[in-house]
Coordinates of C-alpha atoms in Angstrom, one line a residue:
X1 CA 88.3 -78.7 -98.0
X2 CA 91.3 -78.5 -95.6
X3 CA 90.6 -77.4 -92.2
X4 CA 93.1 -75.9 -90.0
X5 CA 93.0 -75.8 -86.1
X6 CA 94.9 -73.4 -83.2
X7 CA 95.2 -74.1 -80.1
X8 CA 93.8 -71.2 -77.6
X9 CA 94.0 -70.4 -73.6
X10 CA 92.1 -67.8 -72.2
X11 CA 91.5 -68.2 -69.0
X12 CA 88.5 -70.8 -68.4
X13 CA 87.4 -73.0 -71.7
X14 CA 84.1 -72.7 -70.8
X15 CA 84.2 -69.1 -71.6
X16 CA 86.2 -69.3 -74.9
X17 CA 84.8 -72.2 -76.0
X18 CA 81.1 -70.2 -75.8
X19 CA 82.5 -67.4 -77.7
X20 CA 84.4 -68.9 -80.6
X21 CA 81.6 -71.2 -80.9
X22 CA 79.5 -68.4 -82.4
X23 CA 82.1 -67.6 -84.8
X24 CA 81.4 -68.3 -88.9
X25 CA 83.8 -70.5 -90.5
X26 CA 84.4 -72.7 -86.9
X27 CA 84.1 -76.1 -87.6
X28 CA 84.1 -77.4 -83.6
X29 CA 85.7 -75.8 -80.3
X30 CA 87.3 -78.5 -77.7
X31 CA 88.1 -77.7 -74.9
X32 CA 90.9 -79.4 -73.6
X33 CA 94.3 -78.7 -71.4
X34 CA 98.3 -78.0 -72.8
X35 CA 101.4 -77.0 -71.9
X36 CA 102.0 -78.8 -69.1
X37 CA 104.3 -81.3 -68.0
X38 CA 102.6 -84.4 -67.1
X39 CA 101.7 -87.1 -70.1
X40 CA 97.6 -86.9 -69.4
X41 CA 95.4 -84.3 -68.2
X42 CA 92.1 -84.4 -66.2
X43 CA 90.3 -81.7 -64.9
X44 CA 91.2 -82.5 -61.3
X45 CA 94.4 -82.5 -61.6
X46 CA 94.9 -79.5 -64.0
X47 CA 92.7 -77.7 -61.0
X48 CA 95.8 -78.2 -58.9
X49 CA 97.7 -75.7 -60.4
X50 CA 100.6 -78.3 -60.3
X51 CA 100.8 -79.9 -63.8
X52 CA 101.4 -76.5 -65.5
X53 CA 98.9 -77.6 -68.0
X54 CA 96.5 -74.5 -69.1
X55 CA 92.8 -74.9 -70.0
X56 CA 92.9 -74.6 -73.5
X57 CA 90.6 -75.3 -76.3
X58 CA 91.3 -76.5 -79.6
X59 CA 89.5 -74.7 -82.6
X60 CA 89.2 -76.6 -86.0
X61 CA 88.2 -73.5 -88.7
X62 CA 87.7 -73.3 -92.2
X63 CA 90.6 -70.7 -93.8
X64 CA 88.8 -70.0 -96.5
X65 CA 85.4 -68.6 -94.2
X66 CA 87.7 -67.0 -91.3
X67 CA 91.4 -65.8 -91.6
X68 CA 93.4 -67.0 -88.3
X69 CA 94.2 -62.9 -87.8
X70 CA 90.4 -63.0 -87.7
X71 CA 90.5 -65.5 -84.7
X72 CA 93.5 -63.7 -82.9
X73 CA 91.1 -60.3 -82.7
X74 CA 88.6 -62.4 -80.7
X75 CA 90.9 -63.9 -78.4
X76 CA 92.6 -60.8 -77.7
X77 CA 90.0 -58.8 -77.3
X78 CA 87.5 -61.5 -75.0
X79 CA 90.1 -61.8 -72.1
X80 CA 92.7 -59.8 -70.5
X81 CA 96.2 -60.7 -71.5
X82 CA 98.1 -58.8 -69.5
X83 CA 97.2 -60.5 -66.0
X84 CA 99.8 -63.8 -65.1
X85 CA 97.6 -67.1 -64.5
X86 CA 94.5 -64.7 -63.8
X87 CA 91.3 -64.4 -65.5
X88 CA 89.1 -62.2 -63.1
X89 CA 88.4 -64.3 -60.2
X90 CA 90.0 -67.6 -61.8
X91 CA 93.4 -67.9 -60.3
X92 CA 96.1 -70.7 -61.4
X93 CA 98.5 -71.1 -64.0
X94 CA 95.5 -73.2 -65.8
X95 CA 94.5 -69.9 -66.7
X96 CA 97.2 -68.7 -68.4
X97 CA 96.8 -66.4 -71.7
X98 CA 98.4 -68.7 -74.4
X99 CA 98.6 -69.7 -78.2
X100 CA 99.7 -72.8 -79.1
X101 CA 100.8 -72.7 -82.7
X102 CA 101.2 -75.9 -84.9
X103 CA 102.9 -74.6 -87.8
X104 CA 105.5 -71.9 -88.6
X105 CA 102.7 -69.7 -90.4
X106 CA 100.6 -69.7 -87.5
X107 CA 103.9 -69.0 -85.4
X108 CA 104.3 -65.7 -87.4
X109 CA 100.4 -64.8 -87.4
X110 CA 100.2 -65.2 -83.3
X111 CA 103.4 -63.0 -82.9
X112 CA 102.3 -59.8 -85.4
X113 CA 98.6 -60.1 -84.0
X114 CA 100.4 -60.0 -80.1
X115 CA 102.0 -56.9 -81.6
X116 CA 99.5 -55.2 -82.9
X117 CA 97.5 -56.0 -80.0
X118 CA 100.3 -54.3 -77.8
X119 CA 100.0 -51.2 -79.5
X120 CA 96.5 -50.9 -80.0
X121 CA 95.9 -48.9 -76.7
X122 CA 93.5 -51.5 -76.0
X123 CA 95.2 -52.5 -72.7
X124 CA 96.3 -50.4 -70.0
X125 CA 99.0 -53.1 -69.1
X126 CA 102.0 -55.4 -70.3
X127 CA 100.5 -58.3 -72.6
X128 CA 101.6 -61.1 -71.4
X129 CA 100.2 -64.0 -73.8
X130 CA 103.0 -66.5 -74.2
X131 CA 103.3 -68.1 -78.2
X132 CA 104.8 -71.6 -77.9
X133 CA 104.6 -74.4 -80.2
X134 CA 101.8 -77.1 -79.3
X135 CA 103.6 -80.5 -78.0
X136 CA 100.5 -82.3 -77.4
X137 CA 96.4 -81.7 -76.4
X138 CA 94.6 -83.4 -74.1
X139 CA 90.6 -83.3 -74.6
X140 CA 88.7 -82.3 -71.4
X141 CA 86.4 -84.6 -69.8
X142 CA 83.1 -85.0 -71.6
X143 CA 80.9 -82.7 -68.9
X144 CA 83.2 -79.5 -70.2
X145 CA 81.5 -79.4 -73.8
X146 CA 79.2 -77.6 -74.3
X147 CA 78.8 -76.1 -70.9
X148 CA 78.1 -73.0 -71.7
X149 CA 75.0 -74.1 -74.1
X150 CA 74.2 -76.8 -71.6
X151 CA 74.5 -74.7 -68.4
X152 CA 73.2 -71.3 -69.3
X153 CA 71.6 -70.3 -66.2
X154 CA 74.2 -71.8 -63.8
X155 CA 75.5 -68.9 -61.7
X156 CA 79.1 -68.8 -63.3
X157 CA 77.5 -68.5 -66.8
X158 CA 75.4 -66.1 -65.9
X159 CA 78.0 -63.7 -64.1
X160 CA 81.1 -64.2 -66.0
X161 CA 80.4 -66.5 -69.6
X162 CA 77.1 -64.0 -70.8
X163 CA 78.2 -60.7 -70.2
X164 CA 81.7 -62.0 -72.6
X165 CA 79.4 -63.4 -75.1
X166 CA 77.5 -59.7 -75.2
X167 CA 80.4 -58.1 -75.3
X168 CA 81.6 -60.3 -78.2
X169 CA 78.5 -60.3 -80.4
X170 CA 78.5 -56.4 -79.9
X171 CA 82.1 -56.0 -80.9
X172 CA 82.4 -58.9 -83.8
X173 CA 79.1 -58.8 -84.8
X174 CA 80.6 -59.3 -88.4
X175 CA 81.9 -62.8 -87.5
X176 CA 79.3 -64.5 -86.0
X177 CA 77.8 -67.2 -88.0
X178 CA 74.4 -67.2 -89.6
X179 CA 71.5 -68.7 -87.6

């Protein structure tokens, strides 16, 4: 079986990783950085806002078990794609809404999904999600991998991530992996 991958940025990568790790057909979710002007990236550098890298996750998935369009539906519904460089209280270029595609097929599906989200009536503002070709993905430091599952009781996890997960599980119950 050949797996596919897509890189998505929807704010803090801890939130995005926690959500996509729950989807059937998703094999692995890796936090990292992409889209910037530096040839390497670290959390400390990216947090300065000077690298233009976004916090992203690389999602490896089985396209037989989960369609990329479903992944895009989850993506648009679990963050605010109408704010530039911001998700809630997280502000900076590292929190932009972005889809990094790695094939023409992914680009077309991303653009169609963006159009569908724009026409859905779900959002009061204009969607500002960027759709751009993936040049390079820099894996985040190990401390960021599975952050939510390791730190569920920390303040950010309880106040920001947990409510997003609850909303996601309710709205996308049909996509949840079996326990």
